[in-house]
Short mmCIF file of C-alpha atoms and ligand atoms in Angstrom, two decimals:
data_model
loop_
_atom_site.label_atom_id
_atom_site.label_comp_id
_atom_site.label_asym_id
_atom_site.label_seq_id
_atom_site.Cartn_x
_atom_site.Cartn_y
_atom_site.Cartn_z
CA MET A 137 53.33 37.08 163.96
CA PHE A 138 55.72 39.97 163.40
CA GLY A 139 54.90 42.68 165.88
CA LYS A 140 54.51 46.40 165.43
CA ARG A 141 56.32 49.11 167.27
CA THR A 142 54.67 50.06 170.50
CA SER A 143 56.16 53.48 171.13
CA PHE A 144 53.65 56.26 170.53
CA GLY A 145 55.41 59.16 172.06
CA GLY A 146 57.65 60.81 169.47
CA ASN A 147 61.39 60.46 169.52
CA THR A 148 61.76 59.08 173.01
CA PRO A 149 60.68 55.58 174.05
CA ALA A 150 57.11 55.41 175.24
CA ALA A 151 56.30 56.29 178.79
CA PRO A 152 52.97 55.17 180.16
CA GLN A 153 51.89 58.74 180.91
CA PRO A 154 50.78 61.18 178.27
CA ALA A 155 53.97 62.74 176.88
CA ARG A 156 52.50 66.02 175.76
CA PRO A 157 50.63 68.79 177.43
CA ALA A 158 46.88 68.91 177.18
CA PRO A 159 45.76 69.62 173.64
CA ALA A 160 45.58 73.28 172.69
CA PRO A 161 41.98 74.44 172.62
CA ALA A 162 42.29 75.40 168.96
CA THR A 163 42.63 71.76 167.93
CA PRO A 164 39.74 71.11 165.60
CA SER A 165 37.12 68.65 166.71
CA LEU A 166 34.39 66.91 164.84
CA ASP A 167 31.91 67.35 167.64
CA ARG A 168 29.78 69.53 165.48
CA ILE A 169 29.50 67.13 162.61
CA GLU A 170 25.87 67.12 161.69
CA ALA A 171 23.91 63.91 161.84
CA TYR A 172 24.59 61.97 158.70
CA ARG A 173 22.33 62.89 155.88
CA PRO A 174 22.63 61.20 152.52
CA PRO A 175 24.25 63.65 150.13
CA ALA A 176 22.03 65.70 147.90
CA ALA A 177 21.58 63.89 144.66
CA GLU A 178 24.22 64.99 142.20
CA PRO A 179 23.14 65.95 138.70
CA ALA A 180 22.58 63.05 136.41
CA ARG A 181 25.61 61.80 134.55
CA SER A 182 26.37 63.93 131.50
CA ARG A 183 25.94 62.37 128.10
CA PRO A 184 29.32 61.81 126.44
CA ASP A 185 28.37 63.99 123.46
CA GLU A 186 27.02 66.87 125.57
CA VAL A 187 28.94 70.13 125.16
CA LEU A 188 28.91 72.52 128.08
CA ASP A 189 28.29 76.06 126.86
CA LEU A 190 30.53 78.26 128.98
CA ARG A 191 30.20 81.39 126.89
CA SER A 192 28.81 84.57 128.34
CA PRO A 193 25.95 86.11 126.30
CA SER A 194 28.41 88.51 124.67
CA GLU A 195 30.76 85.65 123.79
CA ALA A 196 27.85 83.71 122.33
CA ARG A 197 27.13 86.63 119.97
CA ARG A 198 30.66 86.51 118.55
CA ASP A 199 30.64 85.50 114.91
CA LYS A 200 33.07 85.23 112.04
CA ASP A 201 33.04 89.02 111.56
CA TYR A 202 33.95 89.53 115.22
CA PHE A 203 36.94 87.22 114.93
CA GLN A 204 38.08 88.91 111.70
CA THR A 205 37.88 92.33 113.34
CA LYS A 206 39.64 91.06 116.45
CA SER A 207 42.38 89.47 114.38
CA ALA A 208 42.95 92.75 112.48
CA ILE A 209 43.10 94.78 115.69
CA PHE A 210 45.24 92.19 117.41
CA ASN A 211 47.81 92.20 114.59
CA ALA A 212 47.92 95.99 114.56
CA LEU A 213 48.37 95.98 118.32
CA ILE A 214 51.25 93.51 118.19
CA ASP A 215 52.93 95.71 115.53
CA SER A 216 52.68 98.85 117.61
CA ILE A 217 53.42 97.57 121.10
CA ASP A 218 56.64 96.49 122.74
CA LEU A 219 55.69 93.17 124.31
CA SER A 220 58.85 92.94 126.42
CA GLN A 221 58.09 96.33 127.93
CA LEU A 222 54.53 95.24 128.57
CA ALA A 223 55.84 92.24 130.50
CA THR A 224 57.58 94.55 132.98
CA MET A 225 54.36 96.46 133.79
CA ASP A 226 51.82 95.55 136.42
CA GLN A 227 48.52 94.12 135.12
CA GLN A 228 46.58 97.35 135.57
CA SER A 229 49.06 99.58 133.73
CA ALA A 230 49.50 97.01 130.96
CA ARG A 231 45.74 96.80 130.55
CA GLU A 232 45.49 100.60 130.30
CA GLU A 233 48.30 100.72 127.76
CA ILE A 234 46.51 98.12 125.62
CA ARG A 235 43.19 99.95 126.04
CA ASP A 236 44.69 103.20 124.70
CA ILE A 237 46.30 101.56 121.70
CA VAL A 238 43.22 99.48 120.85
CA ALA A 239 41.04 102.63 121.00
CA GLU A 240 43.48 104.37 118.63
CA ILE A 241 43.46 101.44 116.21
CA ILE A 242 39.63 101.34 116.20
CA ALA A 243 39.51 105.07 115.43
CA LEU A 244 42.26 104.86 112.82
CA LYS A 245 40.64 101.96 111.01
CA SER A 246 37.16 103.54 111.37
CA ILE A 247 35.69 100.36 112.79
CA ALA A 248 32.06 100.79 113.83
CA MET A 249 31.58 99.48 117.37
CA SER A 250 29.41 100.26 120.36
CA ILE A 251 31.08 100.99 123.71
CA SER A 252 30.03 97.62 125.10
CA GLU A 253 31.36 95.81 122.02
CA GLN A 254 34.61 97.69 122.40
CA GLU A 255 34.86 96.73 126.10
CA ASP A 256 34.17 93.13 125.26
CA LEU A 257 36.82 93.09 122.55
CA LEU A 258 39.30 94.78 124.81
CA GLU A 259 38.75 92.17 127.53
CA ASP A 260 39.22 89.41 125.01
CA ILE A 261 42.44 90.92 123.67
CA CYS A 262 43.80 91.58 127.18
CA ASN A 263 43.12 87.94 128.11
CA ASP A 264 45.11 86.88 125.07
CA VAL A 265 48.02 89.27 125.54
CA LEU A 266 48.31 89.35 129.34
CA GLY A 267 46.54 86.27 130.59
CA TYR A 268 45.77 82.76 129.52
CA GLY A 269 43.38 83.55 126.66
CA PRO A 270 40.27 81.36 126.51
CA LEU A 271 41.29 79.65 129.74
CA GLU A 272 40.76 82.82 131.79
CA PRO A 273 37.04 82.30 132.53
CA LEU A 274 37.71 78.67 133.47
CA LEU A 275 40.55 79.63 135.78
CA ALA A 276 38.33 82.15 137.50
CA ARG A 277 35.80 79.49 138.53
CA ASP A 278 36.48 77.78 141.83
CA ASP A 279 34.12 74.87 141.16
CA ILE A 280 36.25 73.50 138.32
CA ALA A 281 38.69 70.81 139.51
CA ASP A 282 40.58 70.08 136.30
CA ILE A 283 40.99 71.68 132.89
CA MET A 284 42.07 69.36 130.10
CA VAL A 285 42.92 70.86 126.70
CA ASN A 286 43.43 68.30 123.94
CA GLY A 287 44.67 70.38 121.02
CA SER A 288 43.28 73.78 120.14
CA GLN A 289 39.69 72.69 119.48
CA LYS A 290 38.82 70.49 122.47
CA CYS A 291 38.71 71.55 126.06
CA TYR A 292 37.26 69.37 128.82
CA ILE A 293 36.67 70.32 132.43
CA GLU A 294 35.88 68.34 135.54
CA VAL A 295 33.12 69.89 137.55
CA GLY A 296 31.07 68.21 140.29
CA GLY A 297 33.00 65.00 139.74
CA LYS A 298 32.01 64.81 136.07
CA VAL A 299 34.20 65.34 133.04
CA LYS A 300 32.50 67.50 130.44
CA LEU A 301 33.42 68.79 126.99
CA THR A 302 33.14 72.57 126.73
CA ASN A 303 32.89 74.93 123.79
CA VAL A 304 36.08 76.74 124.86
CA ARG A 305 38.41 76.82 121.87
CA PHE A 306 41.71 78.35 120.87
CA ARG A 307 42.10 80.11 117.52
CA ASP A 308 44.60 77.56 116.31
CA ASP A 309 47.52 75.43 117.49
CA ALA A 310 49.82 78.45 117.60
CA HIS A 311 47.42 80.28 119.92
CA LEU A 312 47.32 77.31 122.32
CA MET A 313 51.10 76.95 122.16
CA ASN A 314 51.44 80.64 122.97
CA VAL A 315 49.32 80.31 126.08
CA CYS A 316 51.30 77.22 127.17
CA GLN A 317 54.55 79.06 126.56
CA ARG A 318 53.34 81.95 128.72
CA ILE A 319 52.45 79.56 131.54
CA VAL A 320 55.72 77.65 131.57
CA SER A 321 57.90 80.73 131.05
CA GLN A 322 56.76 81.87 134.50
CA VAL A 323 58.72 79.03 136.02
CA GLY A 324 61.67 79.65 133.72
CA ARG A 325 60.95 76.86 131.27
CA ARG A 326 60.10 76.38 127.59
CA VAL A 327 58.15 73.81 125.64
CA ASP A 328 59.29 72.96 122.16
CA GLU A 329 60.17 69.96 120.06
CA SER A 330 63.45 69.45 121.87
CA SER A 331 61.82 69.65 125.30
CA PRO A 332 58.21 68.65 124.73
CA ILE A 333 57.24 67.77 128.32
CA CYS A 334 56.96 70.42 130.98
CA ASP A 335 55.54 70.72 134.48
CA ALA A 336 54.73 74.18 135.77
CA ARG A 337 52.57 76.01 138.22
CA LEU A 338 50.24 78.96 137.83
CA PRO A 339 50.74 81.89 140.19
CA ASP A 340 47.66 80.73 142.17
CA GLY A 341 49.30 77.32 142.83
CA SER A 342 47.45 75.30 140.18
CA ARG A 343 49.44 72.35 138.86
CA VAL A 344 50.15 72.38 135.10
CA ASN A 345 51.45 69.79 132.67
CA VAL A 346 52.15 70.47 129.02
CA ILE A 347 53.06 67.84 126.47
CA ALA A 348 53.66 68.98 122.92
CA PRO A 349 54.05 67.29 119.53
CA PRO A 350 55.65 65.07 118.41
CA LEU A 351 54.96 63.27 121.71
CA SER A 352 51.36 64.41 121.83
CA ILE A 353 50.21 63.31 118.42
CA ASP A 354 47.10 65.46 117.91
CA GLY A 355 48.40 68.80 119.12
CA VAL A 356 49.55 70.36 122.36
CA THR A 357 47.91 68.81 125.44
CA LEU A 358 47.58 70.99 128.48
CA THR A 359 46.32 69.67 131.83
CA ILE A 360 45.62 71.90 134.80
CA ARG A 361 44.69 70.68 138.31
CA LYS A 362 43.09 73.80 139.70
CA PHE A 363 44.30 74.89 143.09
CA LYS A 364 41.35 75.01 145.45
CA LYS A 365 41.76 78.02 147.70
CA ASP A 366 39.36 76.68 150.29
CA LYS A 367 40.37 73.09 150.81
CA LEU A 368 37.60 70.71 151.74
CA THR A 369 37.35 69.87 155.42
CA LEU A 370 36.45 66.55 156.97
CA GLN A 371 33.06 68.05 157.90
CA GLN A 372 32.47 68.82 154.23
CA LEU A 373 33.50 65.32 153.20
CA VAL A 374 30.82 64.06 155.60
CA LYS A 375 28.31 66.47 154.12
CA TYR A 376 29.08 65.26 150.60
CA GLY A 377 28.73 61.64 151.72
CA SER A 378 32.40 60.84 151.05
CA ILE A 379 32.58 59.39 154.57
CA SER A 380 30.06 58.83 157.37
CA PRO A 381 30.33 60.86 160.60
CA GLU A 382 31.62 57.78 162.45
CA GLY A 383 34.21 57.12 159.75
CA ALA A 384 35.25 60.77 159.96
CA GLU A 385 35.60 60.42 163.72
CA VAL A 386 37.95 57.45 163.18
CA LEU A 387 39.99 59.57 160.75
CA ARG A 388 40.11 62.44 163.23
CA ILE A 389 41.40 60.06 165.89
CA LEU A 390 44.02 58.64 163.52
CA GLY A 391 45.34 62.15 162.89
CA ARG A 392 45.26 63.09 166.54
CA VAL A 393 46.88 59.92 167.99
CA ARG A 394 49.86 60.12 165.65
CA ALA A 395 49.12 57.01 163.66
CA ASN A 396 51.28 56.49 160.58
CA VAL A 397 48.83 56.72 157.73
CA LEU A 398 49.12 55.93 154.06
CA ILE A 399 46.40 57.35 151.84
CA SER A 400 45.89 55.34 148.71
CA GLY A 401 43.78 56.13 145.67
CA GLY A 402 43.64 56.61 141.92
CA THR A 403 44.33 59.84 140.03
CA GLY A 404 42.11 62.65 141.21
CA SER A 405 40.38 60.43 143.78
CA GLY A 406 40.90 62.97 146.57
CA LYS A 407 44.13 61.73 148.18
CA THR A 408 45.70 65.14 148.70
CA THR A 409 42.38 66.55 149.95
CA LEU A 410 42.12 63.74 152.49
CA LEU A 411 45.72 64.16 153.58
CA ASN A 412 45.06 67.84 154.09
CA CYS A 413 41.99 66.98 156.19
CA LEU A 414 43.98 64.64 158.41
CA THR A 415 46.68 67.21 159.01
CA ALA A 416 44.03 69.45 160.60
CA PHE A 417 44.21 67.25 163.70
CA ILE A 418 47.92 67.67 164.29
CA GLU A 419 48.63 69.51 167.54
CA ARG A 420 49.73 73.10 167.19
CA ASP A 421 52.99 72.50 169.07
CA GLU A 422 54.31 69.81 166.72
CA ARG A 423 57.07 70.47 164.23
CA VAL A 424 55.79 69.23 160.88
CA ILE A 425 57.77 69.03 157.65
CA THR A 426 55.95 68.58 154.37
CA CYS A 427 57.59 67.37 151.16
CA GLU A 428 55.69 67.84 147.92
CA ASP A 429 56.26 67.98 144.18
CA SER A 430 54.00 70.97 143.99
CA ALA A 431 52.96 72.62 147.24
CA GLU A 432 49.26 71.84 147.59
CA LEU A 433 48.81 71.10 151.29
CA GLN A 434 47.55 73.90 153.50
CA LEU A 435 48.50 73.14 157.06
CA GLN A 436 47.10 75.55 159.61
CA GLN A 437 49.63 74.87 162.37
CA PRO A 438 52.25 77.51 163.10
CA HIS A 439 55.30 75.24 163.16
CA VAL A 440 55.35 73.87 159.62
CA VAL A 441 58.27 73.75 157.18
CA ARG A 442 57.21 73.28 153.57
CA LEU A 443 59.62 71.71 151.09
CA GLU A 444 59.16 71.31 147.37
CA THR A 445 61.07 69.22 144.83
CA ARG A 446 62.75 70.88 141.86
CA PRO A 447 62.84 69.57 138.29
CA PRO A 448 66.12 69.70 136.38
CA ASN A 449 66.88 72.92 134.50
CA LEU A 450 67.10 73.18 130.71
CA GLU A 451 70.61 71.67 130.82
CA GLY A 452 69.25 68.73 132.81
CA GLU A 453 70.97 69.81 136.02
CA GLY A 454 69.99 70.83 139.51
CA GLU A 455 67.18 68.36 140.11
CA ILE A 456 66.12 67.86 143.73
CA THR A 457 64.08 64.70 144.08
CA MET A 458 61.49 63.70 146.64
CA ARG A 459 64.06 61.32 148.06
CA ASP A 460 66.54 64.18 148.57
CA LEU A 461 63.85 66.09 150.44
CA VAL A 462 62.75 63.22 152.68
CA ARG A 463 66.35 62.41 153.54
CA ASN A 464 67.11 66.01 154.30
CA CYS A 465 63.98 66.21 156.38
CA LEU A 466 65.43 63.71 158.81
CA ARG A 467 68.19 66.19 159.63
CA MET A 468 65.64 68.87 160.42
CA ARG A 469 64.36 67.44 163.69
CA PRO A 470 60.86 66.76 162.42
CA GLU A 471 58.15 65.38 164.66
CA ARG A 472 55.98 64.43 161.73
CA ILE A 473 56.88 64.09 158.06
CA ILE A 474 54.15 64.50 155.47
CA VAL A 475 54.95 63.36 151.93
CA GLY A 476 52.55 64.66 149.28
CA GLU A 477 52.95 61.68 147.01
CA VAL A 478 55.24 58.68 147.44
CA ARG A 479 56.32 57.55 143.99
CA GLY A 480 59.77 56.05 144.21
CA PRO A 481 62.69 55.20 146.43
CA GLU A 482 61.71 57.83 149.01
CA ALA A 483 59.25 55.16 150.20
CA PHE A 484 62.18 53.53 152.00
CA ASP A 485 63.20 56.74 153.76
CA LEU A 486 59.62 57.52 154.75
CA LEU A 487 59.15 54.07 156.26
CA GLN A 488 62.42 54.41 158.13
CA ALA A 489 61.31 57.76 159.47
CA MET A 490 57.97 56.30 160.56
CA ASN A 491 59.86 53.51 162.27
CA THR A 492 62.29 55.70 164.10
CA GLY A 493 60.20 57.95 166.22
CA HIS A 494 58.51 60.20 163.68
CA ASP A 495 55.09 58.85 164.51
CA GLY A 496 52.15 60.47 162.86
CA SER A 497 53.87 60.68 159.51
CA MET A 498 51.67 60.42 156.47
CA GLY A 499 51.83 60.16 152.73
CA THR A 500 49.72 59.39 149.69
CA LEU A 501 50.32 56.76 147.10
CA HIS A 502 48.71 55.80 143.83
CA ALA A 503 46.92 52.44 144.17
CA ASN A 504 43.43 51.04 143.75
CA SER A 505 43.12 49.09 147.01
CA PRO A 506 44.90 48.88 150.35
CA ARG A 507 46.49 45.57 149.32
CA GLU A 508 47.73 47.09 146.09
CA ALA A 509 49.12 50.00 148.11
CA LEU A 510 51.20 47.58 150.12
CA SER A 511 52.58 45.83 147.08
CA ARG A 512 53.28 49.15 145.35
CA LEU A 513 55.21 50.26 148.40
CA GLU A 514 57.22 47.07 148.32
CA SER A 515 58.02 47.39 144.63
CA MET A 516 59.02 51.05 145.03
CA ILE A 517 61.61 49.97 147.56
CA THR A 518 62.81 47.04 145.45
CA MET A 519 63.07 49.26 142.36
CA GLY A 520 64.93 51.86 144.37
CA GLY A 521 67.91 49.51 144.27
CA TYR A 522 67.75 48.16 147.82
CA SER A 523 68.80 44.55 147.74
CA LEU A 524 66.72 43.56 150.72
CA PRO A 525 64.85 40.26 150.86
CA SER A 526 61.16 40.85 150.30
CA ARG A 527 60.33 39.51 153.75
CA THR A 528 62.53 42.19 155.32
CA ILE A 529 60.81 44.90 153.27
CA ARG A 530 57.40 43.61 154.32
CA GLU A 531 58.44 43.52 157.97
CA MET A 532 59.55 47.08 157.61
CA ILE A 533 56.20 48.07 156.07
CA VAL A 534 54.31 46.27 158.85
CA SER A 535 56.24 47.91 161.61
CA SER A 536 55.86 51.38 160.03
CA ILE A 537 52.36 51.76 158.60
CA ASP A 538 49.41 51.64 160.98
CA VAL A 539 46.52 52.36 158.67
CA ILE A 540 45.76 52.63 154.97
CA VAL A 541 42.88 54.89 153.95
CA GLN A 542 41.59 54.24 150.47
CA ALA A 543 40.01 57.03 148.41
CA ALA A 544 38.16 56.40 145.16
CA ARG A 545 36.36 58.30 142.45
CA LEU A 546 33.43 56.06 141.61
CA ARG A 547 31.96 55.63 138.15
CA ASP A 548 29.24 58.25 138.78
CA GLY A 549 31.96 60.81 139.53
CA SER A 550 31.41 60.84 143.30
CA ARG A 551 34.42 60.59 145.58
CA ARG A 552 34.23 58.21 148.52
CA ILE A 553 36.51 56.85 151.16
CA THR A 554 36.10 53.16 150.50
CA HIS A 555 38.38 51.58 153.12
CA ILE A 556 39.99 52.33 156.43
CA SER A 557 42.18 49.28 156.92
CA GLU A 558 44.83 48.62 159.49
CA VAL A 559 48.08 46.79 158.93
CA LEU A 560 48.20 44.12 161.61
CA GLY A 561 51.39 42.12 161.19
CA MET A 562 52.74 39.20 159.24
CA GLU A 563 51.71 35.62 158.96
CA GLY A 564 54.51 33.74 157.29
CA ASP A 565 55.54 35.91 154.38
CA VAL A 566 52.18 37.63 154.01
CA ILE A 567 51.16 41.01 155.41
CA VAL A 568 47.91 40.74 157.32
CA THR A 569 45.47 43.64 157.10
CA GLN A 570 42.08 44.17 158.68
CA ASP A 571 39.30 46.42 157.34
CA ILE A 572 37.78 48.69 159.97
CA PHE A 573 35.48 50.73 157.78
CA LEU A 574 34.14 50.02 154.30
CA TYR A 575 31.90 51.59 151.69
CA ASP A 576 29.42 49.28 149.99
CA VAL A 577 27.83 50.18 146.68
CA LEU A 578 24.22 49.01 146.90
CA GLY A 579 22.75 50.12 143.62
CA GLU A 580 22.10 52.99 141.25
CA ASP A 581 19.31 55.54 141.06
CA GLY A 582 17.50 56.56 137.89
CA GLY A 583 19.94 59.42 137.25
CA GLY A 584 22.96 57.12 137.11
CA ASN A 585 24.13 58.03 140.63
CA LEU A 586 25.43 55.23 142.80
CA ILE A 587 23.71 54.48 146.09
CA GLY A 588 25.86 53.10 148.86
CA ARG A 589 26.68 53.24 152.54
CA HIS A 590 29.61 53.34 154.88
CA ARG A 591 29.79 50.76 157.61
CA SER A 592 32.15 49.57 160.27
CA THR A 593 33.12 45.94 159.85
CA GLY A 594 32.22 45.03 163.43
CA ILE A 595 35.74 45.42 164.78
CA THR A 596 35.33 47.71 167.74
CA LYS A 597 38.81 47.30 169.17
CA PRO A 598 41.27 47.69 166.33
CA GLN A 599 44.95 47.31 167.01
CA PHE A 600 45.41 51.08 167.17
CA VAL A 601 43.03 51.23 170.15
CA GLU A 602 46.20 51.09 172.30
CA ARG A 603 47.40 54.24 170.63
CA ALA A 604 43.98 55.82 171.13
CA ARG A 605 44.09 54.90 174.82
CA TYR A 606 47.47 56.56 175.17
CA PHE A 607 46.00 59.78 173.75
CA ASN A 608 42.75 59.55 175.74
CA GLU A 609 40.73 58.83 172.62
CA GLU A 610 39.83 55.18 173.29
CA ALA A 611 36.26 55.88 174.36
CA ASN A 612 35.62 58.06 171.28
CA LEU A 613 37.08 55.43 168.98
CA VAL A 614 35.10 52.55 170.44
CA GLU A 615 31.93 54.65 170.48
CA ALA A 616 32.27 55.60 166.79
CA LEU A 617 32.92 52.02 165.74
CA GLU A 618 30.12 50.61 167.90
CA LYS A 619 27.64 53.22 166.72
CA SER A 620 28.32 52.48 163.09
CA ASN A 621 28.06 48.77 163.81
CA THR A 622 24.74 49.15 165.65
CA GLU A 623 23.30 51.25 162.83
CA GLN A 624 24.42 48.57 160.45
CA ARG A 625 22.69 45.82 162.44
CA GLU A 626 19.50 47.90 162.69
CA LEU A 627 19.55 48.46 158.96
CA LEU A 628 19.79 44.74 158.41
CA GLY A 629 16.94 44.26 160.88
CA GLY A 630 19.18 42.42 163.38
N1 ATP B 2135 35.39 63.94 148.79
C1 ATP B 2135 35.37 64.84 147.83
N2 ATP B 2135 34.21 65.33 147.37
C2 ATP B 2135 34.18 66.23 146.36
N3 ATP B 2135 35.29 66.70 145.74
C3 ATP B 2135 36.48 66.25 146.15
C4 ATP B 2135 36.58 65.29 147.22
N4 ATP B 2135 37.90 65.02 147.41
C5 ATP B 2135 38.57 65.76 146.51
N5 ATP B 2135 37.73 66.51 145.77
C6 ATP B 2135 38.10 67.41 144.67
O1 ATP B 2135 38.67 66.60 143.65
C7 ATP B 2135 39.79 67.21 143.04
C8 ATP B 2135 40.99 66.28 143.14
O2 ATP B 2135 41.31 66.10 144.50
P1 ATP B 2135 42.80 65.80 144.98
O3 ATP B 2135 43.76 66.76 144.41
O4 ATP B 2135 42.74 65.66 146.45
O5 ATP B 2135 43.02 64.36 144.31
P2 ATP B 2135 44.35 63.48 144.23
O6 ATP B 2135 43.91 62.06 144.40
O7 ATP B 2135 45.37 63.99 145.17
O8 ATP B 2135 44.78 63.75 142.72
P3 ATP B 2135 46.19 63.42 142.02
O9 ATP B 2135 46.23 61.95 141.81
O10 ATP B 2135 46.10 64.16 140.71
O11 ATP B 2135 47.26 63.95 142.94
C9 ATP B 2135 39.99 68.54 143.79
O12 ATP B 2135 39.42 69.55 143.02
C10 ATP B 2135 39.22 68.35 145.08
O13 ATP B 2135 38.71 69.56 145.58
MG1 MG B 2136 47.32 64.61 144.85
#
């Protein structure tokens, strides 16, 4: 069997004594994780034809007359205001400028309106001129994970793990295009027929993708992954039932003992959230370098360097790829390298880094099972143009990756950690893995919510126990795995 590296101590070969000083007291611990309680039942699955009414009472009162009046005022405003000058003002001054002009227009046109109607109209117009129009109220809500606009008349959101159609609409395609243009212009880009695909970021860090006709056949499609200011913690994942307390303890130990971890999962399954959770257990004295396409991770340690890729400019020049970043990283004396998402040939550089003393490196990857993650990793390296025999690539994977953590968004919308699996070695040409923790789906309640449980697989001394011993975490690891296993046996009446 092909062996794994045995050095756990950073850039220098392993010494039998702990290489670092005692952990700083600020290192988070899971001691206070509450006893595992099944998560509160989530709301029943939404019916596919259900439309979520997100209008405020005043919005709900808006009728055809309101929109006609607004349109007339809006057009008059556009005629009398210098938009480029408005763009140079701060939000507050711009708002006041618009307020004055709108009040003048209302007086000039003798439009009958109460003060509250006027305020409401003003807010609406300001959102259109200065902000992101109908998206504003959605952007203001922290419980919305994704906003998906399919043409001007259909806007879906993901909230509480469920995708729901809302009654948020744009006036027409031009209105939606305008909002998209405003978003992408902030990162110096444009969307049009000649450049119909564009990635951007909102000032709050939310990730944006716009794809316009002719590529998007039924109108402009805008997708926003909302930036969550308060990232979920491992404690919260336990509270939501995404992982059991014992599973969370294993994850804490993996982060702490500098295991090389690959987080695998589908789109929106919670990979980045999980990666962020694991980084909480990195010691405060370690030099960490993060590489991301769009900076989402929020590391709390003081010694962190954050790097971000750059798309090509309008002339197609100046692109800095993830591979460029990971390679550059190696010249920056990192202790750990964290790659937001491994998508291409940078997989090779990350594995090399993991293999050459940058223990505790981590990354996420898009795959539906730990085994698929391994084969995706292999094909990324092959497609990156390395003419290495597949056995050599697999040996490299085996000697680099310690554990794969699988995240999934289940069919009821809940997010669970479904596997913690370790990469053991090779038998012949095949990579051998071993599941340590699993999530079993046991059934479904009346509301369409899945019922399941996390369990350890009975392995109480995984291969990374050696690593845990080196970092004085062996007893905690064995205890967590044994506890979960005992609970499991009791449940089965054994
Ligand atoms: N265990 C969880 N329980 C509830 N919500 C979660 C959980 N994990 C993640 N989320 C929420 O789900 C959304 C998507 O999470 P995240 O960005 O981590 O997914 P991802 O797999 O990295 O997505 P992508 O494939 O788009 O990069 C976020 O709003 C996040 O707050
Ligand atoms: Mg992600």
